[in-house]
Tab-separated table of C-alpha atoms in Angstrom:
chain	number	residue	atom	x	y	z
A	18	MET	CA	-23.852	-15.938	-82.252
A	19	LYS	CA	-27.151	-15.456	-80.481
A	20	ARG	CA	-26.558	-18.651	-78.497
A	21	ALA	CA	-23.183	-17.373	-77.359
A	22	PHE	CA	-24.778	-14.073	-76.385
A	23	LEU	CA	-27.469	-15.973	-74.526
A	24	PHE	CA	-24.853	-18.045	-72.659
A	25	GLY	CA	-22.876	-14.923	-71.834
A	26	LEU	CA	-25.895	-13.206	-70.481
A	27	SER	CA	-26.940	-16.283	-68.444
A	28	PHE	CA	-23.409	-16.522	-67.037
A	29	CYS	CA	-23.509	-12.867	-66.031
A	30	LEU	CA	-26.900	-13.419	-64.460
A	31	VAL	CA	-25.697	-16.428	-62.433
A	32	GLY	CA	-22.566	-14.486	-61.483
A	33	SER	CA	-24.595	-11.519	-60.357
A	34	PHE	CA	-26.860	-13.824	-58.324
A	35	ILE	CA	-23.825	-15.367	-56.608
A	36	LEU	CA	-22.452	-11.893	-55.864
A	37	LEU	CA	-25.881	-10.871	-54.638
A	38	ILE	CA	-26.000	-13.842	-52.241
A	39	ILE	CA	-22.476	-13.072	-50.986
A	40	GLU	CA	-23.292	-9.398	-50.443
A	41	TYR	CA	-26.575	-10.301	-48.774
A	42	LYS	CA	-24.829	-12.680	-46.381
A	43	LYS	CA	-22.248	-9.997	-45.679
A	44	CYS	CA	-25.058	-7.561	-45.027
A	45	VAL	CA	-26.758	-9.965	-42.606
A	46	ASN	CA	-23.472	-10.592	-40.784
A	47	LEU	CA	-22.694	-6.884	-40.593
A	48	LYS	CA	-26.143	-6.147	-39.235
A	49	ALA	CA	-25.782	-8.906	-36.629
A	50	GLU	CA	-22.376	-7.527	-35.682
A	51	SER	CA	-23.846	-4.049	-35.476
A	52	VAL	CA	-26.608	-5.292	-33.166
A	53	ILE	CA	-24.064	-7.034	-30.910
A	54	LEU	CA	-21.815	-3.960	-30.835
A	55	ASN	CA	-24.715	-1.676	-30.035
A	56	LYS	CA	-25.830	-4.010	-27.260
A	57	GLU	CA	-22.320	-4.087	-25.774
A	58	ILE	CA	-22.079	-0.301	-25.984
A	59	THR	CA	-25.448	0.104	-24.293
A	60	ASN	CA	-24.422	-2.318	-21.535
A	61	LEU	CA	-21.070	-0.623	-20.992
A	62	LYS	CA	-22.683	2.808	-20.956
A	63	ALA	CA	-25.171	1.596	-18.368
A	64	GLN	CA	-22.327	0.196	-16.271
A	65	LEU	CA	-20.323	3.389	-16.684
A	66	GLU	CA	-23.309	5.421	-15.600
A	67	GLU	CA	-23.431	3.407	-12.366
A	68	ILE	CA	-19.720	3.880	-11.672
A	69	PRO	CA	-19.875	7.475	-10.376
A	70	LEU	CA	-22.440	6.360	-7.830
A	71	THR	CA	-20.279	3.396	-6.814
A	72	VAL	CA	-17.216	5.642	-6.619
A	73	SER	CA	-18.988	8.299	-4.574
A	74	ASN	CA	-20.373	5.630	-2.232
A	75	LEU	CA	-16.932	4.100	-1.838
A	76	GLU	CA	-15.301	7.485	-1.326
A	77	ALA	CA	-17.878	8.356	1.300
A	78	ALA	CA	-17.217	5.029	3.034
A	79	GLN	CA	-13.473	5.657	2.772
A	80	LYS	CA	-13.839	9.126	4.286
A	81	GLU	CA	-15.980	7.767	7.097
A	82	ILE	CA	-13.462	5.029	7.916
A	83	LYS	CA	-10.582	7.497	7.593
A	84	LEU	CA	-12.216	9.748	10.135
A	85	ALA	CA	-13.003	6.873	12.458
A	86	LYS	CA	-9.569	5.303	12.163
A	87	ASP	CA	-7.456	8.387	11.677
A	88	LYS	CA	-4.903	7.563	14.379
A	89	PRO	CA	-4.267	3.923	13.464
A	90	ILE	CA	-4.063	4.884	9.777
A	91	LYS	CA	-1.408	7.480	10.545
A	92	GLU	CA	0.407	4.936	12.723
A	93	TYR	CA	0.264	2.377	9.908
A	94	GLU	CA	1.582	4.887	7.387
A	95	LYS	CA	4.423	5.726	9.782
A	96	TRP	CA	5.399	2.045	10.053
A	97	VAL	CA	5.236	1.677	6.278
A	98	ARG	CA	7.618	4.646	5.878
A	99	GLN	CA	9.975	3.324	8.554
A	100	ASN	CA	9.923	-0.146	7.018
A	101	GLN	CA	10.642	1.285	3.571
A	102	ILE	CA	13.840	2.881	4.934
A	103	LEU	CA	14.995	-0.547	6.109
A	104	GLU	CA	13.899	-2.258	2.883
A	105	ASP	CA	15.978	0.268	0.910
A	106	LEU	CA	18.985	-0.361	3.134
A	107	LEU	CA	18.620	-4.118	2.770
A	108	LYS	CA	18.534	-3.975	-1.060
B	3	MET	CA	-43.611	-23.622	-95.533
B	4	GLY	CA	-45.770	-20.888	-94.009
B	5	LYS	CA	-46.153	-22.932	-90.813
B	6	THR	CA	-42.404	-23.384	-90.509
B	7	LYS	CA	-41.931	-19.635	-90.940
B	8	SER	CA	-44.501	-18.897	-88.272
B	9	ASN	CA	-42.834	-21.432	-85.888
B	10	PHE	CA	-39.467	-19.823	-86.522
B	11	ARG	CA	-40.897	-16.386	-85.840
B	12	ARG	CA	-42.426	-17.700	-82.585
B	13	PHE	CA	-39.067	-19.211	-81.628
B	14	ILE	CA	-37.307	-15.957	-82.376
B	15	LYS	CA	-39.907	-14.112	-80.291
B	16	ILE	CA	-39.421	-16.526	-77.388
B	17	ILE	CA	-35.658	-16.140	-77.612
B	18	PHE	CA	-36.060	-12.390	-77.794
B	19	ASN	CA	-38.356	-12.365	-74.777
B	20	LEU	CA	-35.952	-14.657	-72.893
B	21	LEU	CA	-33.070	-12.368	-73.710
B	22	MET	CA	-35.086	-9.372	-72.625
B	23	GLY	CA	-36.054	-11.148	-69.389
B	24	ILE	CA	-32.468	-12.081	-68.678
B	25	LYS	CA	-31.313	-8.524	-69.451
B	26	ILE	CA	-33.928	-6.986	-67.193
B	27	THR	CA	-33.193	-9.481	-64.397
B	28	LEU	CA	-29.486	-8.825	-64.808
B	29	ILE	CA	-29.972	-5.074	-64.703
B	30	ILE	CA	-32.176	-5.372	-61.619
B	31	SER	CA	-29.721	-7.702	-59.870
B	32	ILE	CA	-26.819	-5.369	-60.711
B	33	ILE	CA	-28.780	-2.428	-59.310
B	34	ILE	CA	-29.588	-4.430	-56.153
B	35	LEU	CA	-25.929	-5.494	-55.967
B	36	ILE	CA	-24.783	-1.884	-56.183
B	37	ILE	CA	-27.287	-0.841	-53.534
B	38	LEU	CA	-26.263	-3.773	-51.286
B	39	THR	CA	-22.545	-3.082	-51.708
B	40	THR	CA	-23.044	0.581	-50.889
B	41	PHE	CA	-25.185	-0.357	-47.895
B	42	ASN	CA	-22.584	-2.876	-46.742
B	43	GLN	CA	-19.809	-0.313	-47.042
B	44	ARG	CA	-21.830	2.061	-44.933
B	45	LEU	CA	-22.499	-0.714	-42.401
B	46	GLN	CA	-18.792	-1.572	-42.315
B	47	LYS	CA	-17.946	2.068	-41.611
B	48	GLU	CA	-20.605	2.244	-38.915
B	49	ASN	CA	-19.366	-0.978	-37.328
B	50	ALA	CA	-15.765	0.262	-37.396
B	51	HIS	CA	-16.944	3.410	-35.638
B	52	LEU	CA	-18.908	1.323	-33.123
B	53	LYS	CA	-15.824	-0.849	-32.472
B	54	TYR	CA	-13.732	2.256	-31.885
B	55	GLN	CA	-16.385	3.628	-29.535
B	56	LEU	CA	-16.600	0.272	-27.752
B	57	ASN	CA	-12.822	0.110	-27.312
B	58	ASN	CA	-12.790	3.609	-25.873
B	59	LEU	CA	-15.601	2.736	-23.506
B	60	LYS	CA	-13.807	-0.458	-22.473
B	61	THR	CA	-10.628	1.509	-21.736
B	62	ILE	CA	-12.563	4.000	-19.611
B	63	TYR	CA	-14.438	1.161	-17.910
B	64	ASN	CA	-11.195	-0.697	-17.123
B	65	GLN	CA	-9.632	2.473	-15.717
B	66	LYS	CA	-12.649	3.141	-13.544
B	67	THR	CA	-12.760	-0.487	-12.402
B	68	GLU	CA	-9.083	-0.271	-11.425
B	69	GLU	CA	-9.785	2.926	-9.481
B	70	ILE	CA	-12.686	1.236	-7.703
B	71	LYS	CA	-10.512	-1.766	-6.884
B	72	GLU	CA	-7.854	0.538	-5.420
B	73	VAL	CA	-10.419	2.308	-3.247
B	74	GLU	CA	-11.895	-1.057	-2.191
B	75	THR	CA	-8.428	-2.350	-1.281
B	76	ALA	CA	-7.770	0.850	0.684
B	77	ILE	CA	-11.085	0.424	2.516
B	78	THR	CA	-10.328	-3.219	3.297
B	79	THR	CA	-6.896	-2.183	4.588
B	80	MET	CA	-8.454	0.564	6.714
B	81	LYS	CA	-11.121	-1.738	8.126
B	82	ASP	CA	-8.432	-4.223	9.030
B	83	ILE	CA	-5.920	-1.552	10.023
B	84	ASP	CA	-5.084	-3.072	13.408
B	85	ASN	CA	-4.022	-6.360	11.823
B	86	HIS	CA	-2.103	-4.495	9.144
B	87	ILE	CA	-0.211	-2.579	11.835
B	88	ILE	CA	0.683	-5.858	13.535
B	89	GLU	CA	1.870	-7.295	10.207
B	90	ILE	CA	3.924	-4.257	9.191
B	91	LYS	CA	5.497	-4.115	12.667
B	92	LYS	CA	6.520	-7.759	12.366
B	93	THR	CA	8.084	-7.068	8.966
B	94	PHE	CA	9.756	-3.924	10.290
B	95	PHE	CA	11.381	-5.646	13.275
B	96	ALA	CA	12.420	-8.642	11.148
B	97	ASN	CA	14.095	-6.191	8.742
B	98	ALA	CA	15.597	-4.258	11.683
B	99	GLN	CA	17.151	-7.468	12.975
B	100	LYS	CA	18.527	-8.342	9.522
B	101	TYR	CA	20.000	-4.875	9.122
B	102	GLU	CA	21.477	-4.900	12.633
B	103	ASP	CA	23.223	-8.190	11.811
B	104	ILE	CA	24.627	-6.605	8.647
B	105	VAL	CA	25.873	-3.532	10.550
B	106	LEU	CA	27.417	-5.622	13.311
B	107	ALA	CA	29.202	-7.666	10.622
B	108	GLY	CA	30.674	-4.343	9.394
B	109	ARG	CA	28.778	-4.275	6.088
B	110	GLY	CA	26.009	-1.730	6.640
B	111	THR	CA	25.962	1.581	4.812
B	112	LYS	CA	24.421	3.353	7.797
B	113	LYS	CA	25.149	3.092	11.511
B	114	ILE	CA	22.328	2.308	13.931
B	115	VAL	CA	21.353	4.614	16.768
B	116	TYR	CA	18.875	3.554	19.433
B	117	LEU	CA	17.652	6.686	21.187
B	118	THR	CA	16.508	5.684	24.667
B	119	ILE	CA	14.696	8.095	26.953
B	120	ASP	CA	14.531	7.198	30.628
B	121	ASP	CA	12.467	8.013	33.700
B	122	GLY	CA	9.354	9.459	32.018
B	123	PRO	CA	6.755	10.430	31.582
B	124	TYR	CA	7.278	14.082	32.448
B	125	ASN	CA	5.557	17.165	31.101
B	126	LEU	CA	8.662	17.734	28.990
B	127	THR	CA	8.128	14.340	27.317
B	128	ASN	CA	5.794	16.108	24.877
B	129	TYR	CA	8.719	18.178	23.568
B	130	PHE	CA	10.644	14.967	22.921
B	131	LEU	CA	7.641	13.425	21.181
B	132	ASP	CA	7.113	16.544	19.052
B	133	THR	CA	10.733	16.440	17.878
B	134	LEU	CA	10.642	12.702	17.186
B	135	ASP	CA	7.378	13.079	15.240
B	136	LYS	CA	8.706	16.029	13.263
B	137	HIS	CA	11.782	14.049	12.195
B	138	ASP	CA	9.814	10.808	11.730
B	139	VAL	CA	12.101	9.016	14.174
B	140	LEU	CA	11.203	6.120	16.446
B	141	ALA	CA	12.821	5.813	19.877
B	142	THR	CA	12.500	3.791	23.075
B	143	PHE	CA	10.948	5.085	26.279
B	144	PHE	CA	11.958	3.373	29.532
B	145	LEU	CA	8.938	4.333	31.558
B	146	LEU	CA	8.259	4.491	35.268
B	147	GLY	CA	4.909	3.964	36.998
B	148	LYS	CA	3.211	7.320	37.475
B	149	PRO	CA	-0.451	6.816	38.342
B	150	ASP	CA	-1.190	10.553	38.221
B	151	ASP	CA	-3.978	11.077	35.628
B	152	ARG	CA	-2.194	14.002	34.000
B	153	TYR	CA	0.372	11.597	32.555
B	154	ASP	CA	-2.222	9.340	30.918
B	155	VAL	CA	-2.185	11.333	27.676
B	156	ILE	CA	1.606	11.162	27.483
B	157	TYR	CA	1.723	7.407	28.147
B	158	LYS	CA	-0.839	6.928	25.373
B	159	ARG	CA	0.926	9.286	22.982
B	160	ILE	CA	4.211	7.403	23.413
B	161	ALA	CA	2.565	4.078	22.617
B	162	SER	CA	0.422	5.302	19.715
B	163	SER	CA	3.382	7.054	18.083
B	164	GLY	CA	5.045	3.664	17.607
B	165	HIS	CA	7.904	4.140	20.069
B	166	THR	CA	8.986	1.096	22.029
B	167	VAL	CA	7.456	1.081	25.477
B	168	ALA	CA	10.029	-0.440	27.831
B	169	ASN	CA	10.151	-1.148	31.540
B	170	HIS	CA	12.287	0.953	33.910
B	171	THR	CA	10.674	-0.494	37.059
B	172	TYR	CA	7.651	1.054	38.735
B	173	SER	CA	9.358	2.971	41.507
B	174	HIS	CA	12.976	3.669	40.457
B	175	ASN	CA	13.736	3.326	44.155
B	176	VAL	CA	17.389	2.298	43.790
B	177	PRO	CA	18.241	1.330	47.411
B	178	ARG	CA	15.126	-0.849	47.747
B	179	LEU	CA	15.298	-2.350	44.236
B	180	TYR	CA	18.860	-3.610	44.643
B	181	SER	CA	18.411	-4.894	48.188
B	182	ASN	CA	17.442	-8.305	46.791
B	183	LYS	CA	16.343	-10.041	43.620
B	184	THR	CA	12.659	-10.328	44.609
B	185	ALA	CA	12.285	-6.594	45.287
B	186	PHE	CA	13.562	-5.810	41.813
B	187	ILE	CA	11.487	-8.457	39.983
B	188	ASP	CA	8.306	-7.506	41.877
B	189	ASP	CA	8.795	-3.887	40.866
B	190	VAL	CA	9.360	-4.833	37.227
B	191	LEU	CA	6.205	-6.977	37.248
B	192	LYS	CA	4.239	-4.186	38.929
B	193	GLN	CA	5.316	-1.848	36.137
B	194	GLU	CA	4.521	-4.493	33.515
B	195	LYS	CA	0.952	-4.733	34.850
B	196	PHE	CA	0.674	-0.942	35.147
B	197	LEU	CA	1.630	-0.428	31.489
B	198	GLU	CA	-0.467	-3.346	30.288
B	199	ASP	CA	-3.542	-1.966	32.056
B	200	LYS	CA	-2.925	1.552	30.793
B	201	LEU	CA	-1.764	0.872	27.240
B	202	GLY	CA	-2.443	-2.779	26.472
B	203	VAL	CA	1.288	-3.184	25.832
B	204	LYS	CA	3.284	-5.994	27.428
B	205	THR	CA	6.885	-4.973	28.021
B	206	ASN	CA	9.791	-7.355	27.418
B	207	ILE	CA	12.811	-5.054	27.733
B	208	VAL	CA	13.945	-3.595	31.029
B	209	ARG	CA	16.638	-1.137	32.017
B	210	PHE	CA	18.067	-1.253	35.517
B	211	PRO	CA	17.686	2.174	37.165
B	212	GLY	CA	21.192	3.625	37.168
B	213	GLY	CA	22.370	0.773	34.921
B	214	ALA	CA	22.937	-2.924	35.593
B	215	HIS	CA	26.165	-2.217	37.511
B	216	SER	CA	24.224	-0.314	40.157
B	217	ALA	CA	23.280	-3.712	41.582
B	218	ALA	CA	25.775	-5.835	43.457
B	219	LYS	CA	27.092	-8.683	41.306
B	220	LYS	CA	25.260	-11.426	43.213
B	221	VAL	CA	21.909	-9.600	43.114
B	222	ARG	CA	22.453	-8.635	39.481
B	223	THR	CA	23.130	-12.230	38.422
B	224	GLY	CA	20.007	-13.407	40.236
B	225	ILE	CA	17.900	-10.679	38.611
B	226	ALA	CA	19.337	-11.428	35.152
B	227	THR	CA	18.507	-15.141	35.500
B	228	GLU	CA	14.984	-14.393	36.683
B	229	LEU	CA	14.461	-11.870	33.854
B	230	ARG	CA	15.651	-14.429	31.293
B	231	GLN	CA	13.191	-16.994	32.659
B	232	ARG	CA	10.406	-14.449	32.302
B	233	ARG	CA	11.452	-13.732	28.694
B	234	TYR	CA	12.767	-10.278	29.503
B	235	GLY	CA	15.854	-8.730	27.957
B	236	TYR	CA	17.809	-5.950	29.619
B	237	ILE	CA	19.995	-3.234	28.245
B	238	ASP	CA	22.364	-0.513	29.410
B	239	TRP	CA	23.876	2.084	27.043
B	240	ASN	CA	27.148	2.855	25.320
B	241	VAL	CA	26.547	6.587	24.792
B	242	SER	CA	25.286	8.934	27.477
B	243	ALA	CA	23.934	12.420	26.899
B	244	GLY	CA	25.234	13.249	30.381
B	245	ASP	CA	22.056	15.178	31.066
B	246	CYS	CA	21.876	14.146	34.747
B	247	SER	CA	24.835	16.353	35.547
B	248	ARG	CA	24.045	19.826	36.865
B	249	LYS	CA	26.835	21.223	34.700
B	250	SER	CA	25.249	19.919	31.499
B	251	ASN	CA	23.873	22.299	28.913
B	252	VAL	CA	22.616	22.025	25.322
B	253	THR	CA	26.158	22.088	23.914
B	254	THR	CA	27.606	19.466	26.267
B	255	ILE	CA	24.643	17.162	25.679
B	256	TYR	CA	24.960	17.585	21.900
B	257	ASN	CA	28.717	16.954	21.987
B	258	ASN	CA	28.390	13.951	24.311
B	259	VAL	CA	25.972	12.252	21.939
B	260	ILE	CA	27.658	13.147	18.644
B	261	ASN	CA	31.158	12.215	19.877
B	262	GLY	CA	29.835	9.071	21.556
B	263	VAL	CA	28.133	7.791	18.431
B	264	LEU	CA	31.192	8.515	16.284
B	265	ASN	CA	33.064	5.269	17.010
B	266	ASN	CA	30.151	2.827	17.330
B	267	LYS	CA	28.497	0.735	14.667
B	268	VAL	CA	25.471	0.458	16.941
B	269	SER	CA	24.847	3.090	19.599
B	270	VAL	CA	22.431	2.969	22.492
B	271	VAL	CA	22.054	6.594	23.598
B	272	LEU	CA	20.888	7.343	27.129
B	273	MET	CA	18.793	10.470	27.609
B	274	HIS	CA	16.283	11.685	30.182
B	275	ASP	CA	13.003	13.420	29.436
B	276	PHE	CA	13.207	15.489	32.629
B	277	SER	CA	15.959	17.496	30.945
B	278	LEU	CA	14.885	20.626	29.105
B	279	ASN	CA	18.430	20.925	27.719
B	280	THR	CA	18.157	17.471	26.160
B	281	SER	CA	14.826	18.349	24.584
B	282	LEU	CA	16.445	21.477	23.133
B	283	ALA	CA	19.496	19.575	21.877
B	284	LEU	CA	17.504	16.686	20.398
B	285	PRO	CA	16.517	18.271	17.043
B	286	LEU	CA	20.118	19.159	16.230
B	287	ILE	CA	21.344	15.757	17.455
B	288	ILE	CA	18.931	13.996	15.074
B	289	GLU	CA	19.774	16.256	12.134
B	290	THR	CA	23.534	15.860	12.661
B	291	LEU	CA	23.363	12.078	13.055
B	292	GLU	CA	21.178	11.762	9.951
B	293	LYS	CA	23.815	13.701	8.012
B	294	GLN	CA	26.439	11.326	9.435
B	295	ASP	CA	24.642	8.343	7.881
B	296	CYS	CA	22.882	7.052	10.984
B	297	ILE	CA	19.436	5.538	11.141
B	298	PHE	CA	17.299	5.558	14.252
B	299	LEU	CA	15.537	2.399	15.361
B	300	PRO	CA	13.296	1.592	18.313
B	301	LEU	CA	14.608	-1.204	20.524
B	302	PHE	CA	13.187	-4.696	20.165
B	303	TYR	CA	13.604	-7.862	22.206
B	304	GLU	CA	15.402	-9.785	19.439
B	305	SER	CA	18.056	-7.077	18.988
B	306	ALA	CA	21.629	-8.252	19.583
B	307	VAL	CA	22.201	-5.312	21.940
B	308	VAL	CA	19.442	-6.475	24.286
B	309	ARG	CA	20.983	-8.912	26.755
B	310	LYS	CA	19.032	-12.092	27.332
């Protein structure tokens, strides 16, 4: 009876150790995943923080070019409109 | 006997201690297991939240990147706008030719009208240009050589608005032009150089002042051959606004054009930008013809109506 109890207890102990190892590994993996995710988030946030500057620089450049090339841009847009009329008729 | 008893007691004690050790270890490991599981659940939740946050950030980042790409493409297009204009013009005239073929074969849904404006530039040309711009219509200007500086702006406006710049000779001096082939060709080439110097545009369509039949047949044939050799096309008209007549007014000009276009698949309308009445009739002419399923095209060398 005592032997059986002893075996039972030992089995539980081994089982709990196995579960412990599994949970520990899971914990390590989750932590690693968490580190990777945090890193990615930090990187993306840094990139996103730079975007407004890039956008404002590009918009400024676009405005500058628009001003400098106002006439040809309008001419181009006119040709695009005229061409679209023909494209629609040819469909 | 006593020794055996004491050995048994020691054995029992060892077993008891072992059991106690196992129990304690088990309890500790279960406690650690519970703590670890709880911790892992929390980590899982945190990671799920981080993944959600990351996905949101990625979506925003992709949207912003797309926006940047669009702006960059727009900037590239703007920087290279001159080449883009050349490309879109090529596509436009290729499509115009295709559509003209369809209309001439009797299959087009809309008729084609080539508005042609002769003898300019004049001060009144601006009224014509305003109307054409307002209605987003392209036309053809058969221009003369007028070296007076005050016309520079008008020449440039015609070209930059996208209208076809065509050659109507430099002088429009009918008696001299039709006296012989050389006089006519020299005048056309003089006008070609004049427009090229002023606008950077090389003309390849010419209209005989007064129409091709103003020249005697022999002279006309010689001119036509010479023009063909120089890769020039020439064109008359099949609808006239009749705006040269002193009796013309806004109503007669309007009626002449609308009735003239009625029976043609492709109409080449003759107008003059010295006529105030024509400039006044033009908005209504365009609006009426648009309602009558007409489209307006600028002339181009490859067009079937340009004789080569």
